[in-house]
C-alpha cells in the first residue's frame, strides 16, 4: 500500500518505520514542512512531503497529530479514502473539549465529522510506540499481544487489522466508531500489554467516568 502519514512525532515515525519494513511505500509529513524531515528519508526509507502531498500520495492516510489539531487535516483530498485515527484526548495537552467531557461523542467521531466523506478507523492509539516496536511476536506465540480497533467501515477495519498482522499483533474489534472510547486514556485496555482474550475482557468491562 501507499500510506500517507500526517504527523512526524513518535507515533508517526514509528508507524512509518514498521510500515516500510513490511514493504509499504510511505510518505511522512508535518505542519512545519518537509525541510524539517530530511533525515527521515535515510533513517526510515520513507518519502517526505507536505501534508497535502502526503494525503494525495497515500491510498490510505494515518492521522498522528495532537487531537487539538484535528481540524487542520485536509478534507477534500481524503474524500473516499481510509483514514486511520491514532488520536487520544489529553485535556492537559489539548484543552478541554466539552463534547468529550460530556461523553457526547468520541475522539474519532470528531475526526469523522471533520472528514465526512472519509472512512475512519480508530487504531494504534492504545499502544505505547516502544511496545509496538519491541513486542511483536509470530502467530501462535504464547506471548503474542493484541491491539484494539473500532470503526463503521468493514474495509477500513480490515486494512488496520492487516497492518496489525504485519506488525505481528492480533486484532480485537471493539465495534463501531462510537465504541472507540473503550480503549482510550483511562480505560483498562489503554496501553496495556494484553493478549487477545484479556484485551476482549478489558474492552468489555470498560466504563465511562461520570462527566
mmCIF file of C-alpha atoms in Angstrom:
data_model
loop_
_atom_site.group_PDB
_atom_site.id
_atom_site.type_symbol
_atom_site.label_atom_id
_atom_site.label_comp_id
_atom_site.label_asym_id
_atom_site.label_seq_id
_atom_site.Cartn_x
_atom_site.Cartn_y
_atom_site.Cartn_z
ATOM 1 C CA UNK A 1 0.000 0.000 0.000
ATOM 2 C CA UNK A 2 0.887 3.640 -0.278
ATOM 3 C CA UNK A 3 0.487 5.220 3.148
ATOM 4 C CA UNK A 4 0.493 8.955 3.790
ATOM 5 C CA UNK A 5 1.206 9.930 7.382
ATOM 6 C CA UNK A 6 0.181 13.290 8.827
ATOM 7 C CA UNK A 7 2.390 13.936 11.832
ATOM 8 C CA UNK A 8 6.053 13.152 12.310
ATOM 9 C CA UNK A 9 6.180 12.729 16.069
ATOM 10 C CA UNK A 10 6.872 9.451 17.853
ATOM 11 C CA UNK A 11 3.637 7.852 16.642
ATOM 12 C CA UNK A 12 4.024 8.856 13.003
ATOM 13 C CA UNK A 13 7.689 7.869 12.841
ATOM 14 C CA UNK A 14 7.122 4.504 14.491
ATOM 15 C CA UNK A 15 4.235 3.523 12.223
ATOM 16 C CA UNK A 16 6.253 4.708 9.218
ATOM 17 C CA UNK A 17 9.247 2.617 10.235
ATOM 18 C CA UNK A 18 7.218 -0.564 10.695
ATOM 19 C CA UNK A 19 5.184 0.001 7.527
ATOM 20 C CA UNK A 20 8.345 0.412 5.440
ATOM 21 C CA UNK A 21 9.743 -2.781 6.952
ATOM 22 C CA UNK A 22 6.510 -4.527 5.975
ATOM 23 C CA UNK A 23 7.033 -3.482 2.355
ATOM 24 C CA UNK A 24 4.725 -0.485 2.059
ATOM 25 C CA UNK A 25 5.515 2.847 0.427
ATOM 26 C CA UNK A 26 5.255 5.634 2.987
ATOM 27 C CA UNK A 27 5.329 9.409 2.903
ATOM 28 C CA UNK A 28 5.656 11.297 6.200
ATOM 29 C CA UNK A 29 4.607 14.913 6.627
ATOM 30 C CA UNK A 30 4.184 17.526 9.314
ATOM 31 C CA UNK A 31 2.893 21.057 9.644
ATOM 32 C CA UNK A 32 6.386 22.562 9.554
ATOM 33 C CA UNK A 33 7.286 21.297 6.101
ATOM 34 C CA UNK A 34 9.498 18.580 4.593
ATOM 35 C CA UNK A 35 12.678 20.565 5.167
ATOM 36 C CA UNK A 36 12.353 19.613 8.862
ATOM 37 C CA UNK A 37 12.145 15.899 7.988
ATOM 38 C CA UNK A 38 15.123 15.479 5.677
ATOM 39 C CA UNK A 39 16.825 12.902 7.933
ATOM 40 C CA UNK A 40 13.816 10.548 7.915
ATOM 41 C CA UNK A 41 14.364 9.560 4.302
ATOM 42 C CA UNK A 42 17.689 7.958 5.180
ATOM 43 C CA UNK A 43 16.724 6.732 8.660
ATOM 44 C CA UNK A 44 13.434 5.080 7.758
ATOM 45 C CA UNK A 45 13.481 4.720 3.986
ATOM 46 C CA UNK A 46 10.287 6.730 3.554
ATOM 47 C CA UNK A 47 9.374 9.653 1.378
ATOM 48 C CA UNK A 48 8.853 13.092 2.909
ATOM 49 C CA UNK A 49 6.487 15.817 1.816
ATOM 50 C CA UNK A 50 3.980 18.446 2.761
ATOM 51 C CA UNK A 51 0.714 17.429 4.396
ATOM 52 C CA UNK A 52 -1.126 17.942 1.110
ATOM 53 C CA UNK A 53 1.425 15.828 -0.727
ATOM 54 C CA UNK A 54 1.170 13.034 1.834
ATOM 55 C CA UNK A 55 -2.617 12.798 1.738
ATOM 56 C CA UNK A 56 -2.582 12.720 -2.052
ATOM 57 C CA UNK A 57 0.248 10.163 -2.099
ATOM 58 C CA UNK A 58 -1.459 7.720 0.230
ATOM 59 C CA UNK A 59 -4.057 5.159 -0.728
ATOM 60 C CA UNK A 60 -4.702 5.342 2.996
ATOM 61 C CA UNK A 61 -3.790 8.045 5.484
ATOM 62 C CA UNK A 62 -2.697 7.949 9.102
ATOM 63 C CA UNK A 63 -3.563 10.921 11.312
ATOM 64 C CA UNK A 64 -0.932 11.184 14.036
ATOM 65 C CA UNK A 65 -1.308 14.758 15.249
ATOM 66 C CA UNK A 66 -2.458 16.036 18.649
ATOM 67 C CA UNK A 67 -6.237 15.984 18.941
ATOM 68 C CA UNK A 68 -6.282 19.778 19.249
ATOM 69 C CA UNK A 69 -5.004 19.949 15.645
ATOM 70 C CA UNK A 70 -7.504 17.571 14.040
ATOM 71 C CA UNK A 71 -9.256 20.399 12.186
ATOM 72 C CA UNK A 72 -6.028 21.085 10.259
ATOM 73 C CA UNK A 73 -6.307 17.723 8.469
ATOM 74 C CA UNK A 74 -7.191 18.390 4.797
ATOM 75 C CA UNK A 75 -10.740 17.383 3.920
ATOM 76 C CA UNK A 76 -11.164 17.231 0.134
ATOM 77 C CA UNK A 77 -8.061 15.123 -0.709
ATOM 78 C CA UNK A 78 -9.151 12.455 1.790
ATOM 79 C CA UNK A 79 -12.675 12.018 0.414
ATOM 80 C CA UNK A 80 -13.327 8.320 -0.119
ATOM 81 C CA UNK A 81 -10.033 7.272 1.474
ATOM 82 C CA UNK A 82 -9.440 5.120 4.528
ATOM 83 C CA UNK A 83 -8.092 7.234 7.389
ATOM 84 C CA UNK A 84 -6.517 5.623 10.451
ATOM 85 C CA UNK A 85 -7.011 7.810 13.501
ATOM 86 C CA UNK A 86 -4.418 7.437 16.258
ATOM 87 C CA UNK A 87 -5.624 10.345 18.393
ATOM 88 C CA UNK A 88 -6.188 10.379 22.135
ATOM 89 C CA UNK A 89 -7.720 13.070 24.305
ATOM 90 C CA UNK A 90 -5.486 14.653 26.925
ATOM 91 C CA UNK A 91 -7.164 17.788 28.325
ATOM 92 C CA UNK A 92 -3.882 18.955 29.804
ATOM 93 C CA UNK A 93 -2.420 18.994 26.280
ATOM 94 C CA UNK A 94 -5.445 19.583 24.054
ATOM 95 C CA UNK A 95 -7.502 21.855 26.288
ATOM 96 C CA UNK A 96 -10.969 20.829 27.402
ATOM 97 C CA UNK A 97 -13.335 19.763 24.627
ATOM 98 C CA UNK A 98 -16.842 19.965 26.037
ATOM 99 C CA UNK A 99 -18.372 17.282 23.821
ATOM 100 C CA UNK A 100 -15.778 14.796 25.008
ATOM 101 C CA UNK A 101 -16.006 15.861 28.638
ATOM 102 C CA UNK A 102 -19.769 15.246 28.478
ATOM 103 C CA UNK A 103 -19.323 11.940 26.618
ATOM 104 C CA UNK A 104 -21.490 13.190 23.777
ATOM 105 C CA UNK A 105 -19.054 11.881 21.182
ATOM 106 C CA UNK A 106 -15.607 10.278 20.850
ATOM 107 C CA UNK A 107 -12.299 11.482 19.502
ATOM 108 C CA UNK A 108 -12.629 9.522 16.268
ATOM 109 C CA UNK A 109 -16.190 10.689 15.761
ATOM 110 C CA UNK A 110 -14.904 14.265 15.954
ATOM 111 C CA UNK A 111 -12.456 13.457 13.175
ATOM 112 C CA UNK A 112 -15.184 11.668 11.215
ATOM 113 C CA UNK A 113 -17.382 14.776 11.450
ATOM 114 C CA UNK A 114 -14.458 16.833 10.122
ATOM 115 C CA UNK A 115 -13.884 14.289 7.313
ATOM 116 C CA UNK A 116 -17.477 13.370 6.438
ATOM 117 C CA UNK A 117 -16.570 11.620 3.183
ATOM 118 C CA UNK A 118 -13.622 9.614 4.543
ATOM 119 C CA UNK A 119 -13.671 6.138 6.040
ATOM 120 C CA UNK A 120 -12.364 6.440 9.579
ATOM 121 C CA UNK A 121 -10.981 3.629 11.713
ATOM 122 C CA UNK A 122 -9.549 4.141 15.187
ATOM 123 C CA UNK A 123 -6.328 2.187 15.646
ATOM 124 C CA UNK A 124 -2.786 2.423 17.030
ATOM 125 C CA UNK A 125 -3.869 4.781 19.817
ATOM 126 C CA UNK A 126 -3.867 2.231 22.651
ATOM 127 C CA UNK A 127 -0.277 1.026 22.454
ATOM 128 C CA UNK A 128 2.971 2.630 23.516
ATOM 129 C CA UNK A 129 5.165 3.096 20.481
ATOM 130 C CA UNK A 130 8.093 1.434 22.243
ATOM 131 C CA UNK A 131 5.872 -1.625 22.761
ATOM 132 C CA UNK A 132 4.747 -1.528 19.134
ATOM 133 C CA UNK A 133 8.387 -1.719 18.091
ATOM 134 C CA UNK A 134 9.539 -4.290 20.638
ATOM 135 C CA UNK A 135 6.596 -6.603 21.387
ATOM 136 C CA UNK A 136 5.924 -8.152 18.001
ATOM 137 C CA UNK A 137 5.516 -11.944 18.162
ATOM 138 C CA UNK A 138 4.736 -14.518 15.456
ATOM 139 C CA UNK A 139 1.322 -16.131 15.115
ATOM 140 C CA UNK A 140 0.917 -18.896 17.675
ATOM 141 C CA UNK A 141 3.368 -17.439 20.162
ATOM 142 C CA UNK A 142 2.049 -17.617 23.743
ATOM 143 C CA UNK A 143 3.420 -14.099 24.250
ATOM 144 C CA UNK A 144 1.657 -12.584 21.245
ATOM 145 C CA UNK A 145 -0.245 -9.411 22.164
ATOM 146 C CA UNK A 146 -3.393 -7.893 20.680
ATOM 147 C CA UNK A 147 -4.398 -4.364 19.723
ATOM 148 C CA UNK A 148 -7.917 -2.906 19.509
ATOM 149 C CA UNK A 149 -9.624 -1.035 16.716
ATOM 150 C CA UNK A 150 -13.071 0.439 16.050
ATOM 151 C CA UNK A 151 -14.883 1.720 13.001
ATOM 152 C CA UNK A 152 -18.044 1.773 10.931
ATOM 153 C CA UNK A 153 -16.436 0.701 7.637
ATOM 154 C CA UNK A 154 -15.542 -3.024 7.385
ATOM 155 C CA UNK A 155 -12.888 -2.471 4.719
ATOM 156 C CA UNK A 156 -11.222 0.265 6.740
ATOM 157 C CA UNK A 157 -11.086 -2.028 9.736
ATOM 158 C CA UNK A 158 -9.669 -4.810 7.565
ATOM 159 C CA UNK A 159 -6.832 -2.540 6.411
ATOM 160 C CA UNK A 160 -5.941 -1.587 10.004
ATOM 161 C CA UNK A 161 -6.131 -5.253 11.031
ATOM 162 C CA UNK A 162 -3.806 -6.119 8.151
ATOM 163 C CA UNK A 163 -1.239 -3.664 9.476
ATOM 164 C CA UNK A 164 -1.610 -5.112 12.979
ATOM 165 C CA UNK A 165 -0.988 -8.562 11.498
ATOM 166 C CA UNK A 166 2.040 -7.379 9.522
ATOM 167 C CA UNK A 167 3.428 -5.754 12.650
ATOM 168 C CA UNK A 168 2.904 -9.148 14.388
ATOM 169 C CA UNK A 169 -0.024 -8.361 16.697
ATOM 170 C CA UNK A 170 -3.502 -9.865 16.955
ATOM 171 C CA UNK A 171 -6.606 -7.723 16.443
ATOM 172 C CA UNK A 172 -9.656 -7.225 18.646
ATOM 173 C CA UNK A 173 -12.552 -5.405 17.002
ATOM 174 C CA UNK A 174 -14.271 -3.229 19.606
ATOM 175 C CA UNK A 175 -17.212 -2.460 17.311
ATOM 176 C CA UNK A 176 -18.386 0.769 15.661
ATOM 177 C CA UNK A 177 -16.544 4.053 15.863
ATOM 178 C CA UNK A 178 -18.746 5.148 18.746
ATOM 179 C CA UNK A 179 -17.189 2.394 20.865
ATOM 180 C CA UNK A 180 -13.670 3.749 20.444
ATOM 181 C CA UNK A 181 -13.825 5.223 23.952
ATOM 182 C CA UNK A 182 -13.401 1.670 25.286
ATOM 183 C CA UNK A 183 -9.665 1.791 24.595
ATOM 184 C CA UNK A 184 -8.865 5.420 25.247
ATOM 185 C CA UNK A 185 -6.911 7.042 28.053
ATOM 186 C CA UNK A 186 -8.102 5.858 31.486
ATOM 187 C CA UNK A 187 -9.632 2.540 30.418
ATOM 188 C CA UNK A 188 -8.299 -0.959 31.270
ATOM 189 C CA UNK A 189 -7.327 -1.576 27.630
ATOM 190 C CA UNK A 190 -5.363 1.636 27.175
ATOM 191 C CA UNK A 191 -1.664 0.954 26.611
ATOM 192 C CA UNK A 192 -1.989 -2.388 28.398
ATOM 193 C CA UNK A 193 0.109 -5.313 27.197
ATOM 194 C CA UNK A 194 -2.674 -7.896 26.810
ATOM 195 C CA UNK A 195 -3.258 -10.989 24.736
ATOM 196 C CA UNK A 196 -6.405 -11.301 22.637
ATOM 197 C CA UNK A 197 -8.577 -12.901 25.324
ATOM 198 C CA UNK A 198 -7.522 -10.455 28.032
ATOM 199 C CA UNK A 199 -7.987 -7.488 25.712
ATOM 200 C CA UNK A 200 -11.528 -8.645 24.913
ATOM 201 C CA UNK A 201 -12.232 -8.776 28.652
ATOM 202 C CA UNK A 202 -10.713 -5.324 29.225
ATOM 203 C CA UNK A 203 -12.859 -3.794 26.493
ATOM 204 C CA UNK A 204 -15.994 -5.435 27.876
ATOM 205 C CA UNK A 205 -15.549 -4.068 31.411
ATOM 206 C CA UNK A 206 -14.676 -0.503 30.379
ATOM 207 C CA UNK A 207 -16.931 2.199 31.788
ATOM 208 C CA UNK A 208 -17.091 5.896 31.108
ATOM 209 C CA UNK A 209 -16.446 8.088 34.095
ATOM 210 C CA UNK A 210 -19.140 10.447 35.234
ATOM 211 C CA UNK A 211 -18.771 13.753 33.352
#
